[in-house]
């Protein structure tokens, strides 16, 4: 485009570009800051003044954190729940969505109303908690998986996307004698891969980032996921850290760590998988949102 | 089915009509049962969803009765004694009303700032002329959405740390006093709103950008020919064109006004900022799940559920009334 910009338009472009640079900086810098602190010697970091680059580069924080069995366990729990929870949820929900997408199912309307009501009204946290207790899901690994198996929003999106599948595809399979499960597995799911990929992504992120269930539904320290572990070390150490700011923890005088830098190293470990996977999945979720949005 | 079968015998006697009707009903039921049997694999796929919702959604709805009972663990939900409205005494508790005030303050601020922000960002990003720079800003802006609130609070803690934090260093450099942000009640609400913006503004802008991108470019070309400036273009073309998107998202965000949520608030709570931080959700959380006062917190939950459903239905009805679209 070679349209000459007016003066005010040029000014606007400059201002806007500056604003966008500032915005991008505001997003990136906090992560950068955390990384810098985590790679700095703990005692040195307590003195302050580190903002752009490690002053005293040190990997001791990471070594300390990675050596602790708790974080390894928490990491494993997070991976397990994300993998199992996402796969289970997507497959379970897709199965139900497929059934409900078949117009020949008697009572379909009634079931849809039944489903929809749950989006309007709920019991709240306390009855839900009491239920979890009564079905003996509390304090077990499955409390992370089972309650998430069916997502009503996801089901609606999947059902709508299944409608779009050409009827001829399914009909010819039925003429060939395929059963409904076979149709789902061999035709519907492969064809719906973009939608399922986007929904899987969102579900996985939800699982990875959930800290709540581990805090309130689980007591066993061996069953907590990574974010819950992070929440614990953030909250208990927080004010203790404030108190010790000037003095330094006795242990860390010799070992080069401090509460702050240890926490930062843990944050890096908690965020790294997401940042690592992010570039690869970025193109998928844009499509996914569009599908969800257009169908609304 | 022939017309005569459907309408019953035309004439001779009601009894013959009724016999036909009964016979018809029996035949229909048998046909229905046969259809169900033929489609049993389909039902087997749907039933688990029905059961799931029954267990995890409908049973808790029934569990709301705890709001009217004195819940005792050994007796369970069904056998605990009824106490009428005794649990609703929380209305007298001043801490509850502090939580209510905080809740609405936070959700209102969140809405006032958080709803327009993604729209404005979308408008600004849309004006960017260098494609690589534009893509870069967009990609970067989505990242905060993908990290957990725990991580965000950790970021806040370091950035806002009084002695070592970057923000306070900046303040000190320009001569302003250092602030203990995370420990102050006054700063809590701004921090909640700002961190919420930081986390969601990029993600929220996606849908608006898509809507803007689908506007017919001829509209803009015509406007430019007519001499319309950028602001006028936005006001008369862009905004009206994306109004359907805006109104749907508006309707969807109204139910959020009642709930400040745990995800963001709880990690940010400290003993020092509790006065501004306690919201209804955390109040229920701490007194219910942590302290075990199930009856009272169930009563609070009951009220909130009723309010929330009423709000959703009202907003949906209003939206349809004024010509917009409802959620269904």
XYZ file of C-alpha atoms in Angstrom:
624
model
C 0.000 0.000 0.000
C 1.555 3.257 -1.077
C -1.060 5.651 0.264
C 0.696 8.588 1.821
C -0.131 8.892 5.485
C -1.247 12.190 6.848
C 0.748 13.771 9.647
C -1.737 12.796 12.323
C -1.784 9.242 11.038
C 2.009 9.090 11.199
C 1.989 10.371 14.753
C -0.619 7.804 15.645
C 1.455 5.025 14.120
C 4.505 6.037 16.132
C 2.561 6.324 19.361
C 0.790 3.030 18.756
C 4.029 1.236 17.982
C 5.561 2.595 21.157
C 2.523 1.496 23.123
C 2.718 -1.978 21.638
C 6.427 -2.233 22.431
C 5.682 -1.205 25.987
C 2.900 -3.744 26.179
C 5.079 -6.554 24.841
C 7.770 -5.561 27.306
C 5.272 -5.628 30.169
C 4.371 -9.168 29.238
C 7.869 -10.497 28.731
C 9.814 -8.725 31.439
C 8.247 -10.453 34.477
C 9.268 -13.840 33.084
C 12.706 -12.548 32.246
C 13.062 -11.138 35.741
C 12.142 -14.453 37.312
C 14.635 -16.288 35.133
C 17.386 -13.814 35.959
C 16.779 -14.127 39.692
C 16.678 -17.896 39.538
C 20.047 -17.981 37.834
C 21.629 -15.749 40.425
C 23.320 -16.643 43.645
C 20.702 -16.492 46.393
C 22.610 -14.454 48.932
C 23.662 -11.967 46.338
C 20.085 -11.634 45.122
C 18.902 -10.633 48.580
C 20.972 -7.503 48.354
C 18.738 -6.302 45.570
C 19.690 -4.389 42.486
C 19.345 -7.224 40.001
C 16.938 -6.464 37.206
C 18.342 -7.288 33.801
C 21.052 -9.890 34.062
C 22.361 -12.199 36.781
C 25.046 -10.453 38.742
C 26.483 -13.604 40.201
C 25.550 -16.390 37.877
C 24.832 -19.612 39.690
C 22.962 -22.803 39.037
C 22.800 -23.661 42.709
C 19.111 -22.798 43.012
C 18.171 -25.216 40.298
C 20.405 -27.884 41.680
C 18.798 -27.515 45.077
C 15.258 -27.540 43.759
C 15.791 -30.413 41.356
C 17.395 -32.458 44.096
C 14.319 -32.351 46.276
C 12.059 -35.367 45.867
C 8.942 -33.285 46.430
C 9.195 -31.368 43.227
C 9.913 -34.512 41.229
C 6.784 -36.094 42.669
C 4.697 -32.996 42.075
C 5.959 -32.774 38.508
C 5.053 -36.388 37.925
C 1.576 -35.902 39.372
C 1.014 -32.921 37.108
C 2.139 -34.800 34.014
C 0.023 -37.823 34.920
C -3.106 -35.844 35.569
C -2.657 -33.718 32.479
C -2.140 -36.707 30.218
C -4.815 -38.957 31.710
C -7.237 -36.181 32.466
C -7.076 -34.658 29.014
C -7.270 -37.922 27.119
C -10.046 -39.206 29.338
C -12.040 -36.024 29.192
C -11.816 -35.543 25.449
C -12.698 -39.153 24.659
C -15.506 -39.374 27.195
C -17.024 -36.064 26.178
C -16.653 -36.862 22.467
C -18.427 -40.157 22.976
C -21.404 -38.476 24.602
C -21.336 -35.625 22.100
C -21.444 -38.074 19.242
C -24.408 -39.896 20.699
C -26.271 -36.667 21.161
C -25.413 -35.506 17.661
C -27.360 -38.370 16.109
C -30.813 -37.102 15.315
C -32.277 -40.593 15.317
C -31.852 -40.887 19.069
C -35.248 -40.798 20.812
C -35.330 -38.529 23.829
C -32.470 -36.424 22.553
C -34.240 -33.171 23.248
C -35.004 -34.158 26.785
C -31.404 -35.114 27.441
C -30.196 -31.812 26.026
C -32.487 -29.939 28.399
C -31.214 -32.098 31.255
C -27.663 -31.206 30.280
C -28.382 -27.554 29.771
C -29.958 -27.081 33.176
C -26.620 -27.902 34.771
C -25.203 -24.822 33.100
C -27.789 -22.611 34.689
C -27.911 -23.809 38.229
C -25.472 -25.462 40.565
C -25.082 -26.417 44.150
C -21.929 -24.453 44.803
C -18.696 -25.536 46.406
C -19.890 -27.043 49.671
C -22.365 -29.616 48.327
C -19.756 -30.490 45.685
C -17.128 -30.986 48.347
C -19.463 -33.122 50.431
C -20.216 -35.200 47.365
C -16.530 -35.750 46.663
C -16.200 -36.931 50.211
C -19.169 -39.275 49.943
C -17.914 -40.935 46.765
C -14.497 -41.329 48.373
C -12.653 -39.275 45.813
C -11.046 -36.975 48.352
C -7.362 -37.439 48.906
C -7.004 -39.759 45.943
C -5.308 -39.190 42.614
C -8.621 -39.767 40.809
C -10.076 -36.607 42.261
C -8.075 -34.830 39.579
C -9.437 -36.937 36.746
C -12.962 -38.158 37.366
C -14.808 -34.889 38.054
C -13.333 -33.493 34.864
C -14.337 -36.302 32.556
C -17.356 -34.529 31.158
C -17.298 -30.906 30.108
C -20.621 -29.493 29.031
C -19.132 -26.596 27.048
C -16.780 -28.964 25.250
C -19.618 -31.328 24.528
C -21.669 -28.588 22.932
C -18.766 -27.479 20.770
C -18.031 -31.059 19.728
C -21.653 -31.813 18.997
C -21.920 -28.766 16.778
C -18.781 -29.727 14.943
C -20.035 -33.277 14.460
C -23.126 -31.874 12.755
C -20.890 -30.476 10.071
C -19.656 -33.874 9.027
C -21.166 -34.811 5.671
C -24.020 -37.208 6.289
C -23.012 -39.272 3.295
C -19.758 -40.207 4.965
C -21.522 -41.714 7.935
C -24.366 -43.209 5.949
C -22.088 -45.143 3.651
C -20.303 -46.527 6.698
C -23.613 -47.597 8.173
C -24.585 -49.286 4.929
C -21.325 -51.191 5.151
C -22.514 -52.397 8.523
C -20.349 -50.274 10.798
C -21.499 -49.958 14.387
C -21.838 -46.595 16.084
C -18.650 -46.959 18.118
C -16.775 -47.857 14.943
C -18.169 -44.815 13.186
C -17.105 -42.632 16.061
C -13.617 -44.071 16.211
C -12.856 -44.428 12.515
C -14.692 -41.531 10.935
C -15.966 -38.857 13.281
C -12.919 -38.462 15.501
C -10.301 -38.339 12.729
C -12.370 -35.881 10.735
C -12.812 -33.614 13.759
C -9.140 -33.450 14.535
C -8.753 -29.619 14.481
C -11.593 -29.061 16.929
C -10.466 -31.913 19.152
C -6.896 -30.657 19.072
C -7.916 -27.192 20.212
C -10.169 -28.535 22.945
C -7.462 -30.953 24.073
C -5.074 -28.061 24.330
C -7.396 -26.010 26.508
C -8.189 -28.988 28.695
C -4.527 -29.847 29.104
C -3.654 -26.288 30.078
C -6.487 -26.339 32.577
C -5.138 -29.486 34.172
C -1.559 -28.288 34.220
C -2.458 -24.971 35.836
C -4.988 -26.196 38.381
C -3.746 -25.630 41.902
C -7.101 -25.652 43.664
C -7.898 -29.369 43.803
C -4.512 -30.155 45.267
C -4.957 -27.640 48.056
C -8.510 -28.354 49.138
C -9.348 -31.856 47.993
C -6.104 -33.591 48.846
C -4.193 -33.877 52.098
C -1.459 -36.317 51.180
C 1.652 -34.354 50.309
C 2.689 -37.038 47.860
C -0.366 -36.447 45.713
C -0.121 -32.748 45.091
C 0.530 -31.415 41.597
C 3.178 -28.892 40.662
C 1.057 -25.756 40.952
C -0.155 -26.727 44.401
C 3.441 -27.308 45.459
C 4.295 -23.890 44.110
C 1.381 -22.346 45.968
C 2.570 -23.857 49.208
C 6.108 -22.626 49.003
C 4.906 -19.214 47.917
C 2.490 -18.670 50.759
C 4.290 -20.121 53.744
C 7.627 -18.660 52.859
C 6.285 -15.294 51.934
C 6.125 -13.500 55.216
C 8.902 -15.518 56.719
C 10.958 -14.222 53.862
C 9.971 -10.663 54.583
C 11.116 -11.093 58.144
C 14.405 -12.619 57.172
C 15.153 -10.173 54.416
C 17.810 -8.344 56.291
C 19.358 -11.297 58.055
C 19.399 -14.139 55.604
C 18.474 -17.673 56.512
C 21.231 -19.336 58.500
C 21.444 -22.323 56.193
C 21.767 -20.300 53.071
C 24.781 -18.279 54.175
C 26.943 -21.178 53.235
C 24.962 -22.691 50.404
C 24.306 -19.689 48.208
C 20.552 -20.069 48.091
C 17.744 -17.986 49.457
C 14.025 -18.395 49.762
C 13.383 -15.961 46.939
C 15.708 -17.469 44.389
C 14.608 -20.977 45.276
C 11.037 -19.999 44.612
C 12.018 -18.396 41.355
C 13.751 -21.571 40.252
C 10.587 -23.496 41.072
C 8.508 -21.037 39.072
C 10.827 -21.503 36.108
C 10.338 -25.249 36.326
C 6.574 -24.820 36.564
C 6.362 -22.480 33.598
C 9.015 -23.965 31.320
C 6.877 -26.796 29.895
C 4.160 -24.377 28.893
C 6.562 -21.915 27.306
C 8.301 -24.756 25.560
C 5.155 -26.238 24.078
C 3.586 -22.865 23.331
C 5.111 -22.078 19.930
C 4.087 -25.451 18.543
C 0.476 -25.259 19.592
C -0.111 -21.609 18.961
C -1.570 -22.076 15.516
C -4.052 -24.666 16.743
C -5.867 -22.672 19.323
C -6.648 -19.750 17.091
C -8.626 -22.096 14.916
C -10.186 -23.621 17.975
C -11.466 -20.320 19.283
C -12.936 -19.473 15.956
C -14.830 -22.719 15.887
C -16.130 -22.140 19.353
C -17.003 -18.548 18.674
C -18.694 -18.986 15.334
C -20.878 -21.721 16.687
C -22.125 -19.492 19.443
C -50.689 -44.344 10.037
C -53.796 -43.518 8.139
C -55.887 -40.489 8.923
C -58.570 -42.658 10.392
C -56.110 -44.350 12.708
C -54.729 -41.010 13.810
C -57.977 -39.279 14.458
C -59.862 -42.199 15.839
C -63.047 -43.528 14.368
C -65.110 -40.787 12.892
C -68.493 -41.320 14.319
C -69.777 -44.439 15.883
C -69.096 -44.209 19.591
C -66.450 -42.863 21.882
C -65.645 -46.322 23.203
C -64.424 -47.571 19.857
C -62.235 -44.461 19.578
C -60.759 -45.086 22.978
C -60.040 -48.725 22.134
C -58.233 -47.597 19.050
C -56.310 -45.025 21.065
C -55.210 -47.611 23.614
C -54.217 -49.995 20.892
C -52.315 -47.272 19.143
C -50.482 -46.360 22.308
C -49.424 -49.940 22.836
C -48.179 -50.263 19.274
C -46.308 -46.959 19.513
C -44.654 -47.956 22.743
C -43.534 -51.230 21.258
C -42.153 -49.412 18.238
C -40.347 -46.997 20.493
C -38.860 -49.760 22.594
C -37.697 -51.503 19.473
C -36.063 -48.308 18.244
C -34.353 -47.862 21.564
C -33.146 -51.446 21.474
C -31.799 -51.023 17.970
C -29.953 -47.919 19.001
C -28.659 -49.396 22.245
C -25.010 -48.803 21.376
C -25.818 -45.144 20.893
C -27.553 -45.022 24.252
C -24.587 -46.724 25.849
C -22.506 -43.817 24.635
C -24.831 -41.208 26.023
C -25.806 -42.794 29.332
C -22.375 -42.310 30.955
C -22.738 -38.565 30.355
C -26.166 -38.596 31.933
C -24.892 -40.543 34.920
C -21.919 -38.246 35.265
C -24.082 -35.140 35.358
C -26.391 -36.821 37.816
C -23.549 -37.595 40.196
C -21.498 -34.429 39.881
C -24.196 -31.859 39.182
C -27.634 -33.010 40.231
C -26.706 -34.693 43.485
C -24.893 -31.545 44.682
C -28.038 -29.622 43.788
C -29.900 -31.888 46.161
C -27.033 -31.398 48.588
C -28.078 -27.775 48.853
C -30.536 -28.916 51.469
C -27.617 -28.791 53.881
C -28.304 -25.081 53.864
C -31.436 -25.818 55.854
C -29.993 -28.500 58.042
C -27.535 -28.900 60.835
C -25.071 -31.079 58.960
C -23.387 -33.757 61.003
C -20.823 -35.976 59.378
C -21.970 -39.203 60.940
C -25.549 -38.657 59.821
C -24.677 -37.520 56.319
C -26.701 -35.122 54.211
C -29.998 -36.976 54.257
C -30.318 -37.797 57.922
C -29.020 -34.587 59.434
C -31.792 -32.699 61.203
C -33.667 -29.832 59.631
C -33.196 -26.442 61.227
C -35.136 -24.212 58.925
C -33.510 -20.891 58.274
C -31.187 -20.982 61.275
C -28.103 -21.194 59.019
C -28.984 -17.950 57.355
C -27.730 -16.144 60.435
C -24.658 -15.309 58.389
C -26.595 -12.188 57.440
C -25.731 -10.875 60.875
C -22.014 -11.482 60.482
C -20.154 -8.275 59.634
C -17.293 -10.296 58.136
C -19.752 -11.640 55.610
C -20.751 -8.162 54.547
C -17.114 -7.146 54.234
C -16.738 -10.086 51.884
C -19.804 -8.964 49.943
C -18.463 -5.425 49.614
C -15.091 -6.694 48.455
C -16.683 -9.072 46.004
C -18.737 -6.445 44.265
C -15.969 -3.888 44.331
C -13.608 -6.322 42.659
C -16.060 -7.667 40.101
C -17.263 -4.193 39.166
C -13.726 -2.879 38.714
C -12.812 -5.975 36.810
C -15.756 -5.475 34.514
C -15.350 -1.747 34.005
C -11.693 -2.065 33.095
C -11.494 -5.640 31.983
C -14.329 -5.682 29.494
C -13.310 -2.787 27.235
C -9.569 -3.470 27.461
C -9.402 -6.395 25.019
C -11.553 -4.432 22.588
C -9.205 -1.472 22.732
C -6.173 -3.727 22.349
C -7.798 -5.376 19.345
C -8.424 -1.988 17.776
C -4.814 -0.955 18.353
C -3.337 -4.212 17.114
C -5.533 -3.984 14.066
C -3.912 -0.666 13.204
C -0.420 -2.097 13.190
C 1.114 -1.921 9.767
C 4.176 -4.158 10.032
C 3.007 -7.769 9.834
C 5.948 -9.312 11.685
C 5.746 -6.848 14.546
C 1.998 -7.352 14.686
C 2.335 -11.130 14.832
C 4.996 -10.806 17.494
C 2.843 -8.629 19.756
C -0.114 -10.942 19.338
C 1.844 -14.099 20.074
C 3.434 -12.555 23.115
C 0.129 -11.231 24.425
C -1.391 -14.708 24.666
C 1.322 -16.140 26.896
C 0.003 -14.877 30.265
C -3.268 -16.655 29.645
C -1.462 -19.987 29.674
C 0.278 -19.699 33.030
C -1.450 -20.392 36.300
C -2.478 -17.758 38.806
C 0.069 -19.152 41.213
C 2.799 -18.255 38.763
C 1.302 -14.802 38.252
C 1.217 -14.171 41.986
C 4.827 -15.333 42.206
C 5.690 -12.798 39.516
C 3.841 -10.130 41.464
C 5.646 -11.003 44.657
C 9.088 -10.576 43.169
C 8.316 -7.565 41.058
C 6.649 -5.732 43.904
C 9.034 -6.746 46.638
C 9.851 -3.674 48.761
C 13.610 -4.089 48.888
C 14.564 -6.050 45.825
C 11.656 -5.613 43.443
C 11.973 -3.867 40.118
C 8.876 -1.743 40.576
C 10.028 -0.267 43.844
C 13.445 0.321 42.359
C 11.753 2.377 39.669
C 9.771 4.319 42.251
C 12.878 5.009 44.280
C 14.746 6.143 41.193
C 12.187 8.868 40.536
C 12.037 9.841 44.163
C 8.752 8.221 45.149
C 8.490 6.235 48.369
C 8.704 2.476 48.257
C 5.463 0.590 48.758
C 4.738 -2.732 50.315
C 2.246 -3.535 47.583
C 1.363 -7.085 48.444
C 0.816 -6.283 52.086
C -1.453 -3.306 51.707
C -5.228 -3.271 51.579
C -5.306 -0.131 49.512
C -3.333 -1.676 46.723
C -5.214 -4.948 46.639
C -8.031 -3.990 44.304
C -5.804 -2.217 41.768
C -3.448 -5.197 41.816
C -6.295 -7.616 41.209
C -7.561 -5.602 38.275
C -4.130 -4.959 36.770
C -2.937 -8.523 37.079
C -6.233 -9.730 35.648
C -5.775 -7.390 32.721
C -2.186 -8.521 32.190
C -3.273 -12.114 32.122
C -6.326 -11.942 29.926
C -6.160 -8.885 27.696
C -4.248 -10.640 24.935
C -6.403 -13.715 24.940
C -9.587 -11.683 25.047
C -8.521 -9.658 22.056
C -8.416 -12.711 19.789
C -12.121 -12.888 19.249
C -12.447 -9.155 18.648
C -9.567 -9.171 16.188
C -11.269 -11.959 14.292
C -14.493 -9.988 14.234
C -12.738 -6.850 13.045
C -10.922 -8.794 10.352
C -14.198 -9.939 8.918
C -15.517 -6.423 8.311
C -15.932 -5.651 4.644
C -12.927 -3.477 3.678
C -15.057 -1.596 1.172
C -16.791 0.094 4.084
C -13.483 1.562 5.181
C -12.465 2.540 1.697
C -15.733 4.373 1.197
C -15.285 6.144 4.502
C -11.749 7.245 3.674
C -12.961 8.623 0.373
C -15.578 10.578 2.284
C -12.755 12.015 4.365
C -13.380 10.147 7.583
C -10.537 10.150 10.067
C -9.388 7.120 12.072
C -11.527 7.908 15.075
C -14.589 8.355 12.945
C -13.932 5.103 11.168
C -13.742 3.311 14.469
C -16.855 4.949 15.787
C -19.058 4.545 12.768
C -17.785 1.368 11.148
C -15.644 -0.821 13.375
C -17.585 -0.687 16.604
C -21.045 -1.106 15.106
C -19.792 -3.987 12.985
C -18.503 -5.930 15.948
C -21.457 -5.046 18.146
C -22.975 -8.564 17.930
C -19.740 -10.047 19.252
C -19.569 -7.432 21.970
C -23.122 -8.031 23.111
C -22.773 -11.804 23.271
C -19.608 -11.501 25.317
C -21.302 -8.888 27.468
C -24.163 -11.222 28.254
C -21.743 -14.032 28.994
C -19.745 -11.920 31.394
C -22.667 -10.689 33.488
C -22.914 -13.844 35.630
C -19.279 -13.246 36.550
C -20.309 -10.121 38.438
C -21.449 -12.229 41.350
C -18.294 -14.174 41.850
C -14.776 -12.903 42.363
C -13.464 -16.425 42.250
C -10.794 -18.334 44.123
C -8.283 -18.827 41.396
C -6.891 -15.322 41.449
C -7.873 -14.022 44.872
C -6.827 -16.814 47.203
C -3.147 -16.878 46.227
C -2.982 -13.109 46.627
C -4.435 -13.103 50.127
C -2.079 -12.367 52.993
C -2.832 -11.607 56.630
C -2.032 -7.989 55.876
C -4.486 -7.403 53.038
C -7.274 -9.657 54.264
C -9.615 -6.762 54.863
C -9.816 -5.996 51.174
C -9.083 -9.466 49.894
C -11.773 -11.568 51.508
C -14.511 -12.206 48.990
C -17.602 -14.379 49.238
C -15.904 -17.275 47.482
C -12.882 -17.296 49.781
C -15.140 -16.730 52.789
C -17.059 -19.886 51.895
C -13.804 -21.673 51.196
C -12.136 -20.858 54.471
C -15.150 -21.347 56.699
C -16.559 -24.289 54.821
C -13.867 -26.538 53.441
C -11.147 -25.514 55.866
C -13.084 -24.895 59.078
C -15.849 -27.386 58.466
C -18.841 -25.098 58.985
C -20.708 -26.745 56.190
C -24.243 -25.745 57.066
C -23.610 -22.036 57.122
C -21.485 -21.945 53.996
C -23.999 -24.123 52.170
C -26.600 -21.525 53.051
C -24.419 -18.813 51.539
C -23.887 -20.990 48.487
C -27.626 -21.481 48.209
C -28.282 -17.760 48.105
C -25.495 -17.214 45.584
C -26.818 -19.988 43.332
C -30.304 -18.547 43.324
C -28.964 -15.072 42.604
C -26.724 -16.350 39.831
C -29.446 -18.280 38.047
C -31.851 -15.378 38.335
C -29.225 -13.076 36.906
C -28.487 -15.335 33.952
C -32.135 -15.758 33.095
C -32.851 -12.059 33.475
C -29.941 -10.941 31.353
C -30.780 -13.449 28.668
C -34.393 -12.333 28.609
C -33.412 -8.666 28.497
C -30.953 -9.281 25.733
C -33.543 -11.002 23.610
C -36.056 -8.324 24.410
C -33.781 -5.569 23.095
C -33.218 -7.386 19.857
C -29.878 -8.926 20.637
C -29.331 -12.634 20.816
C -29.614 -14.679 23.917
C -27.409 -17.528 24.938
C -30.009 -19.945 23.686
